[in-house]
Amino acid sequence: MAEAAATLPVRSPRAVPWRRAGGPLAGGIAVLWLSLVVLLPLAALTSSAFDDGLGAFWHQATSERAIAAFKLTLGLSAAAAAINAVVGTAIAWVLVRDSFRGKRLVEGVIDLPFAMPTIVAGLTLLAIYGSKSPVGIDISYTRAGLLVALLFVTLPFVVRAVQPVLLDFDADAEAAAASLGAGPLTIARRIILPVLRPAILSGAALAFARALGEFGAVVLITDNQPYHSEYASVLIFSQQESSTAASAAAVSVALLVLSLVALVALEYLERRSVRHDD
Amino acid sequence: MTTERRGLLAMRAFVLVYLTLLLVLPVIFVFRQAFVDGFGAAWTAITSSAALDALGQTLLVAAIAVPANTVLGIGLALLLARGPRWLRAPLGAVVSLPLAVPPVVIGVSLLLLFGRHGWLEGPTASLGLTILFSWPGMTLATIFISLPFVAREVVPLLRELGTEQEDAARTLGAGSWQTFRRVTFPAIRPAIAYGVVLTTARAIGEFGAVSVVSGRFVGQTQTLPVFIQNREDNLDPVAAYAAAVVLAIIALLVLALMIRFQQRKETAWRSTPAV
């Protein structure tokens, strides 16, 4: 009693409005709706994947065709994330430190991939770099084509992660290093990069996770040959189309697990970067 | 100093060339390809009944999914920022989950949930509802895929705002609805607007998840992105590119709104009282 009386006026200014605001009821509705829309379908997926037991799941998720698709998907997603880490940082750097006419236009263009439907992204790349390329560059039916499509859809992640950190960056440290005789490369490597690293990593992780599940941008680029140029999402799509539902579910769960691992790693990176900020 | 200047110029040149080759030129060329057989051919392709049905289907799905996710997103944001502490981490994880789930996987999940031998096959059939291969399924897939955007925009702003003004309003006798309408909502409006734009872009452009649950029936369950793939696969590039131009124009409008709301959002952040 005494304890409750002592804590009541000070500790719970938030708890009282939450109850009074009908919070528990609204919260219950929201959680129920989320469960129905998000969790129930994923539970159904997982249940179907393991319908015939763990052995059957493993057999389907690691079939030769699935392994080939996962290798292609993981390799290209990692490549896209790595290129984004470098190029995205360069873009953020130019947007923050450079000034030139038309910079605002460049700033606007960065978000284009978020606004553009993925199937349109794939088609636009084919329009210029496809088999009837007006500029004589044909990347359709190649892995390079898939990589370019992934680079298109994942472009904003690293830029948007690094930009705010760079904006907040204290230029004094740079000036101090320069006055002590450090060259621009040394400053970039020893002073700036350590500060940017968490943001670069978390942007690259987002790009990686996004690339893993990509479908629309890659489906038109190649002929999606099994074992050769078939992306993981494309494999799942063709499996559900040819009504091999069980293997579609198994490969889906495997791809989902890979994406979740990427997301958890991202969460960890974000936590760490927050700690660094403090 | 001169080497630094030269380095910066080289970097600027690289960035501009990269963005031009990857983003700008492809978008310009999609317009060119659409009108390669003249404006008339593109117009005929995009006003065919299949194309118009696809446009209608896209708008119908977005018209349901966007308001649903806006209301839900605001509710979830309030819950994440103001609700009980123990709920925040698990709820936050579920809200972000759709970002990690590949679109095709979402489609397959819905297929398995509502399809033959699925958990909800019986209940929906006994209610006389058709979910799969019809607009309700496509709408569900779109709601799933575009769920996180409003909440993820609003939560950080709500945290930044704090509860001082809301507490003050309550102290002055405002009820919870009145507090929300007169104090909280005006403050988070820029973040909501930005989230709604992101949601709309995603809802209109969604392809993987919708394609799986739609069954892709011409004139019935084709959205515009599904129509594009169908036309491209059937060697009808003019129709594919013409439809892509329609979506690209919508995307450019969305982009313009994003830039505008981004600026407003930044102003809202700056005008928040220092904590």
Coordinates of C-alpha atoms in Angstrom, one line a residue:
Chain A
M1 CA 0.0 0.0 0.0
A2 CA 2.7 2.4 1.1
E3 CA 4.7 1.5 -1.9
A4 CA 1.8 2.1 -4.3
A5 CA 1.0 5.4 -2.7
A6 CA 4.6 6.6 -3.0
T7 CA 4.9 5.7 -6.7
L8 CA 1.5 6.7 -7.9
P9 CA 1.8 10.4 -8.5
V10 CA 5.4 10.3 -9.8
R11 CA 5.9 7.1 -11.7
S12 CA 2.7 6.6 -13.7
P13 CA 1.7 9.8 -15.6
R14 CA 1.8 7.6 -18.7
A15 CA 0.1 4.5 -17.3
V16 CA -3.0 6.4 -16.3
P17 CA -3.8 8.1 -19.6
W18 CA -3.1 4.8 -21.4
R19 CA -5.8 3.1 -19.3
R20 CA -8.1 6.0 -19.5
A21 CA -7.7 6.3 -23.3
G22 CA -9.2 2.9 -23.8
G23 CA -5.7 1.8 -24.6
P24 CA -6.1 -1.9 -23.7
L25 CA -9.2 -2.3 -25.9
A26 CA -7.6 -0.5 -28.9
G27 CA -4.4 -2.4 -28.3
G28 CA -6.2 -5.6 -28.3
I29 CA -8.0 -4.9 -31.6
A30 CA -4.7 -3.8 -33.2
V31 CA -2.9 -6.9 -32.0
L32 CA -5.7 -9.2 -33.1
W33 CA -5.8 -7.6 -36.6
L34 CA -2.0 -7.9 -36.9
S35 CA -2.2 -11.5 -35.9
L36 CA -4.9 -12.2 -38.5
V37 CA -3.2 -10.3 -41.4
V38 CA 0.5 -11.1 -40.7
L39 CA 1.0 -14.0 -38.3
L40 CA -1.7 -16.4 -39.4
P41 CA -0.6 -16.6 -43.0
L42 CA 3.0 -17.1 -42.0
A43 CA 2.0 -19.8 -39.5
A44 CA 0.0 -21.5 -42.2
L45 CA 3.1 -21.4 -44.5
T46 CA 5.3 -22.8 -41.8
S47 CA 2.8 -25.6 -41.0
S48 CA 2.5 -26.6 -44.6
A49 CA 6.3 -26.6 -45.0
F50 CA 6.6 -29.2 -42.2
D51 CA 3.4 -31.1 -43.1
D52 CA 5.3 -34.2 -44.1
G53 CA 7.9 -33.9 -41.4
L54 CA 11.3 -32.4 -41.0
G55 CA 13.0 -34.8 -43.4
A56 CA 10.6 -33.9 -46.3
F57 CA 11.1 -30.2 -45.6
W58 CA 14.8 -30.5 -45.6
H59 CA 14.7 -32.6 -48.8
Q60 CA 12.7 -29.9 -50.6
A61 CA 14.5 -26.9 -49.2
T62 CA 17.8 -28.3 -50.2
S63 CA 17.0 -29.8 -53.6
E64 CA 19.6 -29.2 -56.2
R65 CA 17.4 -26.7 -57.9
A66 CA 16.7 -24.8 -54.7
I67 CA 20.4 -24.8 -53.7
A68 CA 21.3 -23.4 -57.1
A69 CA 18.7 -20.6 -56.7
F70 CA 19.8 -19.8 -53.1
K71 CA 23.5 -19.6 -54.2
L72 CA 22.6 -17.2 -57.1
T73 CA 20.3 -15.1 -54.8
L74 CA 22.8 -14.9 -51.9
G75 CA 25.7 -14.2 -54.1
L76 CA 24.0 -11.4 -56.1
S77 CA 22.4 -9.9 -52.9
A78 CA 25.8 -9.8 -51.2
A79 CA 27.3 -8.2 -54.3
A80 CA 24.5 -5.6 -54.4
A81 CA 25.0 -4.8 -50.7
A82 CA 28.7 -4.5 -51.1
I83 CA 28.5 -2.2 -54.1
N84 CA 25.8 -0.1 -52.3
A85 CA 28.1 0.2 -49.2
V86 CA 30.7 1.9 -51.4
V87 CA 28.6 3.8 -53.9
G88 CA 25.9 4.7 -51.4
T89 CA 28.4 6.2 -49.1
A90 CA 30.0 8.2 -52.0
I91 CA 26.5 9.5 -53.0
A92 CA 25.7 10.5 -49.4
W93 CA 29.1 12.2 -49.2
V94 CA 28.5 14.2 -52.4
L95 CA 25.0 15.1 -51.2
V96 CA 26.2 16.4 -47.9
R97 CA 29.7 17.8 -48.6
D98 CA 29.5 18.9 -52.2
S99 CA 27.5 21.8 -53.6
F100 CA 26.7 22.3 -57.2
R101 CA 23.8 23.4 -59.4
G102 CA 21.1 20.8 -59.6
K103 CA 22.1 19.1 -56.4
R104 CA 18.5 19.2 -55.2
L105 CA 17.4 17.3 -58.3
V106 CA 20.0 14.6 -57.5
E107 CA 18.7 14.5 -53.9
G108 CA 15.2 13.9 -55.3
V109 CA 16.2 11.2 -57.8
I110 CA 17.6 9.0 -54.9
D111 CA 14.2 8.0 -53.7
L112 CA 13.0 7.1 -57.2
P113 CA 13.5 3.4 -56.6
F114 CA 11.2 3.5 -53.6
A115 CA 8.5 5.2 -55.6
M116 CA 8.9 3.0 -58.7
P117 CA 7.0 -0.3 -58.9
T118 CA 9.5 -3.1 -59.1
I119 CA 8.1 -4.6 -62.4
V120 CA 8.5 -1.1 -63.9
A121 CA 12.1 -1.0 -62.7
G122 CA 12.9 -4.3 -64.5
L123 CA 11.1 -3.1 -67.6
T124 CA 12.9 0.3 -67.6
L125 CA 16.3 -1.4 -67.5
L126 CA 15.3 -3.7 -70.4
A127 CA 14.2 -0.6 -72.3
I128 CA 17.7 0.7 -72.4
Y129 CA 20.0 -2.3 -71.7
G130 CA 17.8 -5.1 -73.2
S131 CA 18.1 -7.2 -76.3
K132 CA 16.9 -4.3 -78.5
S133 CA 19.1 -1.8 -76.7
P134 CA 19.3 1.6 -78.4
V135 CA 22.8 2.1 -76.9
G136 CA 24.2 -1.2 -77.8
I137 CA 24.5 -2.6 -74.3
D138 CA 22.6 -5.9 -73.8
I139 CA 22.6 -7.2 -70.2
S140 CA 19.4 -9.2 -70.5
Y141 CA 19.8 -13.0 -69.9
T142 CA 23.0 -12.3 -67.8
R143 CA 23.8 -12.3 -64.1
A144 CA 25.1 -8.8 -64.6
G145 CA 21.6 -7.9 -65.6
L146 CA 20.2 -9.3 -62.4
L147 CA 22.8 -7.4 -60.4
V148 CA 21.9 -4.1 -62.1
A149 CA 18.2 -4.7 -61.4
L150 CA 19.1 -5.3 -57.7
L151 CA 21.3 -2.2 -57.6
F152 CA 18.3 -0.2 -59.0
V153 CA 15.8 -1.3 -56.3
T154 CA 18.3 -1.1 -53.4
L155 CA 20.0 2.2 -54.2
P156 CA 18.4 4.4 -51.5
F157 CA 19.1 2.3 -48.4
V158 CA 22.8 3.1 -47.7
V159 CA 22.5 6.7 -48.9
R160 CA 19.6 7.4 -46.6
A161 CA 21.3 5.6 -43.7
V162 CA 24.6 7.5 -44.1
Q163 CA 23.4 10.9 -44.9
P164 CA 22.0 12.0 -41.5
V165 CA 25.1 10.7 -39.7
L166 CA 27.3 12.7 -42.1
L167 CA 25.1 15.8 -41.6
D168 CA 25.6 15.5 -37.8
F169 CA 29.3 14.8 -38.2
D170 CA 31.5 17.3 -36.3
A171 CA 34.0 18.7 -38.8
D172 CA 36.3 19.8 -36.0
A173 CA 37.9 16.4 -35.7
E174 CA 38.7 16.5 -39.4
A175 CA 40.2 20.0 -39.1
A176 CA 42.2 18.9 -36.1
A177 CA 43.6 15.8 -37.9
A178 CA 44.4 18.0 -41.0
S179 CA 46.2 20.5 -38.8
L180 CA 48.3 17.6 -37.4
G181 CA 49.4 16.8 -40.9
A182 CA 47.0 14.0 -41.8
G183 CA 46.2 13.7 -45.6
P184 CA 42.7 13.4 -46.9
L185 CA 42.9 9.6 -47.3
T186 CA 44.1 9.2 -43.7
I187 CA 41.3 11.4 -42.4
A188 CA 38.7 9.5 -44.4
R189 CA 40.0 6.2 -43.1
R190 CA 40.9 7.0 -39.5
I191 CA 38.4 9.8 -38.6
I192 CA 35.3 9.6 -40.8
L193 CA 34.9 5.9 -41.7
P194 CA 34.7 4.7 -38.0
V195 CA 31.9 7.1 -37.4
L196 CA 30.0 6.1 -40.6
R197 CA 30.6 2.4 -40.3
P198 CA 27.4 1.5 -38.3
A199 CA 25.2 3.4 -40.7
I200 CA 26.9 1.9 -43.7
L201 CA 26.5 -1.6 -42.3
S202 CA 22.9 -1.1 -41.4
G203 CA 22.1 0.4 -44.8
A204 CA 23.9 -2.5 -46.5
A205 CA 22.0 -5.0 -44.4
L206 CA 18.7 -3.5 -45.4
A207 CA 19.7 -3.5 -49.1
F208 CA 20.8 -7.2 -48.7
A209 CA 17.5 -8.2 -47.1
R210 CA 15.6 -6.4 -49.8
A211 CA 17.6 -8.0 -52.6
L212 CA 17.1 -11.5 -51.1
G213 CA 13.3 -11.3 -51.6
E214 CA 13.2 -9.3 -54.8
F215 CA 10.9 -10.6 -57.5
G216 CA 9.4 -7.9 -59.8
A217 CA 12.7 -6.3 -60.8
V218 CA 14.5 -9.6 -61.7
V219 CA 11.7 -11.7 -63.2
L220 CA 11.8 -10.0 -66.6
I221 CA 15.6 -9.7 -66.9
T222 CA 16.5 -13.3 -67.6
D223 CA 14.8 -16.4 -68.9
N224 CA 14.8 -17.8 -65.4
Q225 CA 16.4 -21.1 -66.3
P226 CA 16.4 -23.6 -63.4
Y227 CA 19.9 -24.4 -62.0
H228 CA 21.3 -21.4 -63.9
S229 CA 19.5 -18.0 -63.8
E230 CA 16.6 -18.7 -61.5
Y231 CA 16.3 -16.3 -58.6
A232 CA 14.9 -17.7 -55.3
S233 CA 11.6 -15.8 -55.5
V234 CA 11.2 -16.8 -59.2
L235 CA 11.7 -20.5 -58.2
I236 CA 9.0 -20.2 -55.5
F237 CA 6.7 -18.5 -58.0
S238 CA 7.1 -21.2 -60.6
Q239 CA 6.7 -23.9 -57.9
Q240 CA 3.4 -22.6 -56.7
E241 CA 2.2 -22.1 -60.3
S242 CA 3.0 -25.8 -61.2
S243 CA 1.1 -26.7 -58.0
T244 CA 3.9 -28.3 -56.1
A245 CA 2.7 -26.4 -53.1
A246 CA 4.7 -28.4 -50.6
S247 CA 8.1 -27.5 -52.1
A248 CA 7.0 -23.9 -52.7
A249 CA 6.3 -23.7 -48.9
A250 CA 9.6 -25.4 -48.0
V251 CA 11.6 -23.0 -50.2
S252 CA 9.6 -20.1 -48.9
V253 CA 10.3 -20.9 -45.3
A254 CA 14.0 -21.3 -46.1
L255 CA 14.1 -17.9 -47.9
L256 CA 12.1 -16.3 -45.1
V257 CA 14.6 -17.6 -42.5
L258 CA 17.5 -16.1 -44.5
S259 CA 15.6 -12.7 -44.6
L260 CA 14.9 -12.8 -40.9
V261 CA 18.6 -13.6 -40.1
A262 CA 19.5 -10.5 -42.2
L263 CA 16.9 -8.4 -40.3
V264 CA 18.0 -9.6 -36.9
A265 CA 21.6 -8.9 -37.8
L266 CA 20.5 -5.4 -38.8
E267 CA 18.7 -4.9 -35.5
Y268 CA 21.9 -5.8 -33.7
L269 CA 23.9 -3.4 -35.8
E270 CA 21.4 -0.6 -35.1
R271 CA 21.6 -1.3 -31.3
R272 CA 25.3 -1.1 -31.5
S273 CA 25.4 2.1 -33.5
V274 CA 22.9 3.7 -31.0
R275 CA 25.3 2.7 -28.2
H276 CA 28.1 4.4 -30.1
D277 CA 26.1 7.6 -30.4
D278 CA 25.7 7.8 -26.7
Chain B
M1 CA 43.7 21.5 -50.7
T2 CA 43.8 21.1 -54.5
T3 CA 44.0 17.3 -54.2
E4 CA 41.0 17.3 -51.9
R5 CA 39.1 19.5 -54.4
R6 CA 40.1 17.2 -57.2
G7 CA 39.0 14.2 -55.2
L8 CA 35.6 15.8 -54.5
L9 CA 35.1 16.6 -58.2
A10 CA 36.0 13.1 -59.3
M11 CA 33.5 11.7 -56.7
R12 CA 30.8 14.1 -57.9
A13 CA 31.4 13.0 -61.5
F14 CA 31.3 9.4 -60.6
V15 CA 28.0 9.8 -58.6
L16 CA 26.3 11.7 -61.4
V17 CA 27.3 9.2 -64.0
Y18 CA 26.2 6.3 -61.8
L19 CA 22.8 7.8 -61.1
T20 CA 22.3 8.8 -64.7
L21 CA 23.1 5.3 -66.1
L22 CA 21.2 3.4 -63.4
L23 CA 18.1 5.6 -62.8
V24 CA 17.6 8.5 -65.1
L25 CA 18.3 7.1 -68.5
P26 CA 16.3 3.9 -68.0
V27 CA 13.3 5.9 -67.0
I28 CA 13.7 8.2 -70.0
F29 CA 13.9 5.2 -72.3
V30 CA 10.8 3.6 -71.0
F31 CA 8.9 6.6 -72.4
R32 CA 10.8 6.3 -75.7
Q33 CA 10.0 2.6 -76.0
A34 CA 6.3 3.1 -75.2
F35 CA 6.0 5.6 -78.1
V36 CA 8.2 3.7 -80.5
D37 CA 5.2 2.9 -82.8
G38 CA 3.8 6.3 -82.3
F39 CA 1.5 7.9 -79.8
G40 CA -1.6 6.3 -81.3
A41 CA -0.4 2.7 -80.8
A42 CA 0.5 3.4 -77.1
W43 CA -2.9 5.0 -76.6
T44 CA -4.8 2.1 -78.1
A45 CA -2.8 -0.3 -76.0
I46 CA -3.4 1.5 -72.7
T47 CA -7.1 2.1 -73.4
S48 CA -7.8 -1.6 -74.3
S49 CA -10.4 -3.1 -72.0
A50 CA -7.8 -5.4 -70.4
A51 CA -5.5 -2.4 -69.6
L52 CA -8.4 -0.3 -68.2
D53 CA -9.6 -3.3 -66.1
A54 CA -6.1 -3.7 -64.7
L55 CA -6.0 0.0 -63.9
G56 CA -9.4 -0.2 -62.1
Q57 CA -8.2 -3.3 -60.2
T58 CA -5.1 -1.5 -59.1
L59 CA -7.0 1.5 -57.9
L60 CA -9.6 -0.6 -56.1
V61 CA -7.0 -2.5 -54.2
A62 CA -5.1 0.7 -53.2
A63 CA -8.3 2.4 -52.3
I64 CA -9.0 -0.2 -49.6
A65 CA -5.4 -1.0 -48.5
V66 CA -4.2 2.5 -48.0
P67 CA -6.9 3.8 -45.7
A68 CA -6.9 0.5 -43.8
N69 CA -3.2 0.7 -43.2
T70 CA -3.3 4.4 -42.4
V71 CA -5.8 4.0 -39.6
L72 CA -4.1 0.8 -38.3
G73 CA -0.7 2.4 -38.7
I74 CA -1.6 5.4 -36.5
G75 CA -3.1 3.1 -33.9
L76 CA 0.0 0.9 -33.9
A77 CA 2.3 3.9 -33.7
L78 CA 0.4 5.2 -30.6
L79 CA 0.6 1.7 -29.1
L80 CA 4.3 1.5 -29.9
A81 CA 5.1 4.9 -28.5
R82 CA 2.6 5.3 -25.7
G83 CA 1.5 1.8 -24.8
P84 CA 2.8 -0.5 -22.1
R85 CA 6.5 -1.0 -22.3
W86 CA 6.5 -4.9 -22.4
L87 CA 4.4 -4.8 -25.6
R88 CA 6.8 -2.6 -27.5
A89 CA 9.5 -5.0 -28.6
P90 CA 7.3 -7.9 -29.7
L91 CA 4.8 -5.5 -31.4
G92 CA 7.6 -3.6 -33.1
A93 CA 9.0 -6.8 -34.5
V94 CA 5.6 -7.9 -35.9
V95 CA 5.0 -4.5 -37.4
S96 CA 8.4 -4.6 -39.2
L97 CA 8.0 -8.2 -40.2
P98 CA 6.4 -7.5 -43.6
L99 CA 9.6 -5.6 -44.6
A100 CA 11.6 -8.9 -44.2
V101 CA 9.1 -11.2 -45.8
P102 CA 9.7 -11.6 -49.6
P103 CA 6.5 -10.6 -51.5
V104 CA 6.3 -14.0 -53.3
V105 CA 6.4 -15.7 -49.9
I106 CA 3.5 -13.6 -48.7
G107 CA 1.5 -14.7 -51.7
V108 CA 2.3 -18.3 -51.1
S109 CA 1.4 -18.0 -47.4
L110 CA -2.1 -16.5 -48.3
L111 CA -2.5 -19.3 -50.9
L112 CA -1.8 -21.9 -48.3
L113 CA -4.0 -20.2 -45.6
F114 CA -7.1 -19.8 -47.8
G115 CA -6.5 -22.5 -50.5
R116 CA -7.4 -26.1 -50.6
H117 CA -6.9 -27.8 -47.2
G118 CA -5.9 -24.4 -45.8
W119 CA -7.0 -23.5 -42.2
L120 CA -9.4 -20.8 -43.4
E121 CA -10.7 -22.6 -46.5
G122 CA -13.7 -24.0 -44.6
P123 CA -14.7 -20.8 -42.7
T124 CA -14.5 -18.5 -45.7
A125 CA -16.4 -21.0 -47.9
S126 CA -19.2 -21.4 -45.3
L127 CA -19.5 -17.6 -45.2
G128 CA -19.7 -17.5 -49.0
L129 CA -16.5 -15.4 -49.3
T130 CA -14.1 -15.7 -52.2
I131 CA -10.7 -14.6 -51.2
L132 CA -8.2 -16.2 -53.6
F133 CA -8.0 -15.3 -57.2
S134 CA -10.2 -12.3 -56.5
W135 CA -9.8 -8.8 -55.2
P136 CA -10.1 -9.6 -51.5
G137 CA -7.1 -11.8 -51.6
M138 CA -5.1 -9.2 -53.6
T139 CA -6.2 -6.6 -51.1
L140 CA -5.1 -8.7 -48.2
A141 CA -1.7 -9.3 -49.8
T142 CA -1.3 -5.5 -50.4
I143 CA -2.3 -4.7 -46.8
F144 CA 0.3 -7.2 -45.6
I145 CA 3.1 -5.7 -47.8
S146 CA 2.4 -2.1 -47.1
L147 CA 1.6 -2.4 -43.4
P148 CA 4.7 -1.0 -41.7
F149 CA 5.1 2.4 -43.5
V150 CA 2.8 4.7 -41.6
A151 CA 3.7 3.3 -38.2
R152 CA 7.4 3.4 -38.9
E153 CA 7.2 7.1 -39.9
V154 CA 5.0 8.1 -36.9
V155 CA 6.6 6.3 -34.0
P156 CA 10.0 8.2 -34.0
L157 CA 8.1 11.6 -34.2
L158 CA 5.7 10.5 -31.3
R159 CA 8.7 9.6 -29.2
E160 CA 10.5 12.9 -30.0
L161 CA 7.3 14.9 -29.2
G162 CA 7.0 13.4 -25.7
T163 CA 3.8 13.5 -23.7
E164 CA 4.1 16.9 -22.1
Q165 CA 1.5 18.6 -24.4
E166 CA -0.9 15.6 -24.2
D167 CA -0.6 15.6 -20.4
A168 CA -1.3 19.3 -20.4
A169 CA -4.4 18.9 -22.5
R170 CA -5.6 16.1 -20.2
T171 CA -4.9 18.2 -17.1
L172 CA -7.1 20.9 -18.7
G173 CA -9.9 18.4 -18.9
A174 CA -9.7 17.2 -22.5
G175 CA -10.8 13.6 -23.1
S176 CA -8.6 11.1 -24.9
W177 CA -10.2 11.5 -28.3
Q178 CA -10.1 15.3 -28.0
T179 CA -6.5 15.2 -26.9
F180 CA -5.7 13.0 -29.9
R181 CA -7.6 15.2 -32.4
R182 CA -6.5 18.6 -31.2
V183 CA -2.9 17.9 -29.9
T184 CA -1.4 14.7 -31.1
F185 CA -2.8 14.4 -34.6
P186 CA -1.8 17.9 -35.8
A187 CA 1.8 17.3 -34.5
I188 CA 2.2 13.9 -36.3
R189 CA 0.3 14.9 -39.5
P190 CA 3.5 15.4 -41.6
A191 CA 4.8 12.0 -40.6
I192 CA 1.4 10.4 -41.4
A193 CA 1.4 12.2 -44.8
Y194 CA 4.8 10.8 -45.7
G195 CA 3.8 7.3 -44.5
V196 CA 0.6 7.5 -46.6
V197 CA 2.6 8.4 -49.7
L198 CA 5.0 5.4 -49.1
T199 CA 2.1 3.1 -48.5
T200 CA 0.3 4.3 -51.7
A201 CA 3.5 3.8 -53.8
R202 CA 3.9 0.3 -52.4
A203 CA 0.2 -0.6 -52.8
I204 CA 0.0 0.6 -56.4
G205 CA 3.2 -1.1 -57.4
E206 CA 3.0 -4.3 -55.6
F207 CA 3.7 -7.2 -57.9
G208 CA 5.0 -10.4 -56.4
A209 CA 2.5 -11.1 -53.6
V210 CA -0.5 -9.9 -55.7
S211 CA 0.5 -11.9 -58.7
V212 CA 0.6 -15.1 -56.7
V213 CA -2.9 -14.7 -55.1
S214 CA -4.5 -13.2 -58.2
G215 CA -4.5 -16.2 -60.5
R216 CA -3.7 -13.6 -63.2
F217 CA -7.0 -13.7 -65.0
V218 CA -7.1 -11.2 -67.8
G219 CA -9.7 -8.6 -67.3
Q220 CA -10.6 -9.8 -63.9
T221 CA -7.7 -10.1 -61.5
Q222 CA -4.9 -8.4 -63.3
T223 CA -3.5 -5.3 -61.6
L224 CA -1.4 -3.0 -63.7
P225 CA 1.9 -4.5 -62.7
V226 CA 0.6 -8.0 -63.5
F227 CA -0.7 -6.7 -66.8
I228 CA 2.8 -5.4 -67.6
Q229 CA 4.4 -8.8 -67.0
N230 CA 1.6 -10.6 -69.0
R231 CA 2.1 -8.2 -72.0
E232 CA 5.9 -8.5 -71.9
D233 CA 5.7 -12.3 -71.8
N234 CA 3.3 -12.3 -74.7
L235 CA 5.6 -10.2 -76.8
D236 CA 3.4 -7.2 -76.8
P237 CA 6.0 -4.7 -75.7
V238 CA 4.1 -1.6 -76.7
A239 CA 1.3 -2.4 -74.2
A240 CA 3.8 -3.4 -71.5
Y241 CA 5.7 -0.1 -72.0
A242 CA 2.6 2.0 -72.2
A243 CA 1.3 0.6 -68.9
A244 CA 4.8 1.0 -67.5
V245 CA 4.6 4.7 -68.5
V246 CA 1.3 5.1 -66.6
L247 CA 2.9 3.6 -63.5
A248 CA 6.1 5.6 -64.0
I249 CA 4.1 8.8 -64.1
I250 CA 2.3 7.8 -60.9
A251 CA 5.7 7.0 -59.4
L252 CA 7.1 10.4 -60.4
L253 CA 4.1 12.1 -58.8
V254 CA 4.6 10.0 -55.7
L255 CA 8.3 11.0 -55.7
A256 CA 7.4 14.7 -55.9
L257 CA 5.0 14.2 -52.9
M258 CA 7.7 12.4 -51.0
I259 CA 10.2 15.2 -51.5
R260 CA 7.6 17.8 -50.4
F261 CA 6.4 15.9 -47.3
Q262 CA 10.0 15.0 -46.4
Q263 CA 10.7 18.7 -46.1
R264 CA 7.6 19.3 -44.0
K265 CA 8.5 16.4 -41.8
E266 CA 12.0 17.8 -41.2
T267 CA 10.3 21.1 -40.2
A268 CA 8.1 19.3 -37.8
W269 CA 11.1 17.6 -36.3
R270 CA 12.9 20.8 -35.9
S271 CA 10.0 22.6 -34.3
T272 CA 9.5 19.9 -31.7
P273 CA 10.4 21.2 -28.2
A274 CA 13.8 20.2 -27.1
V275 CA 13.7 17.4 -24.5

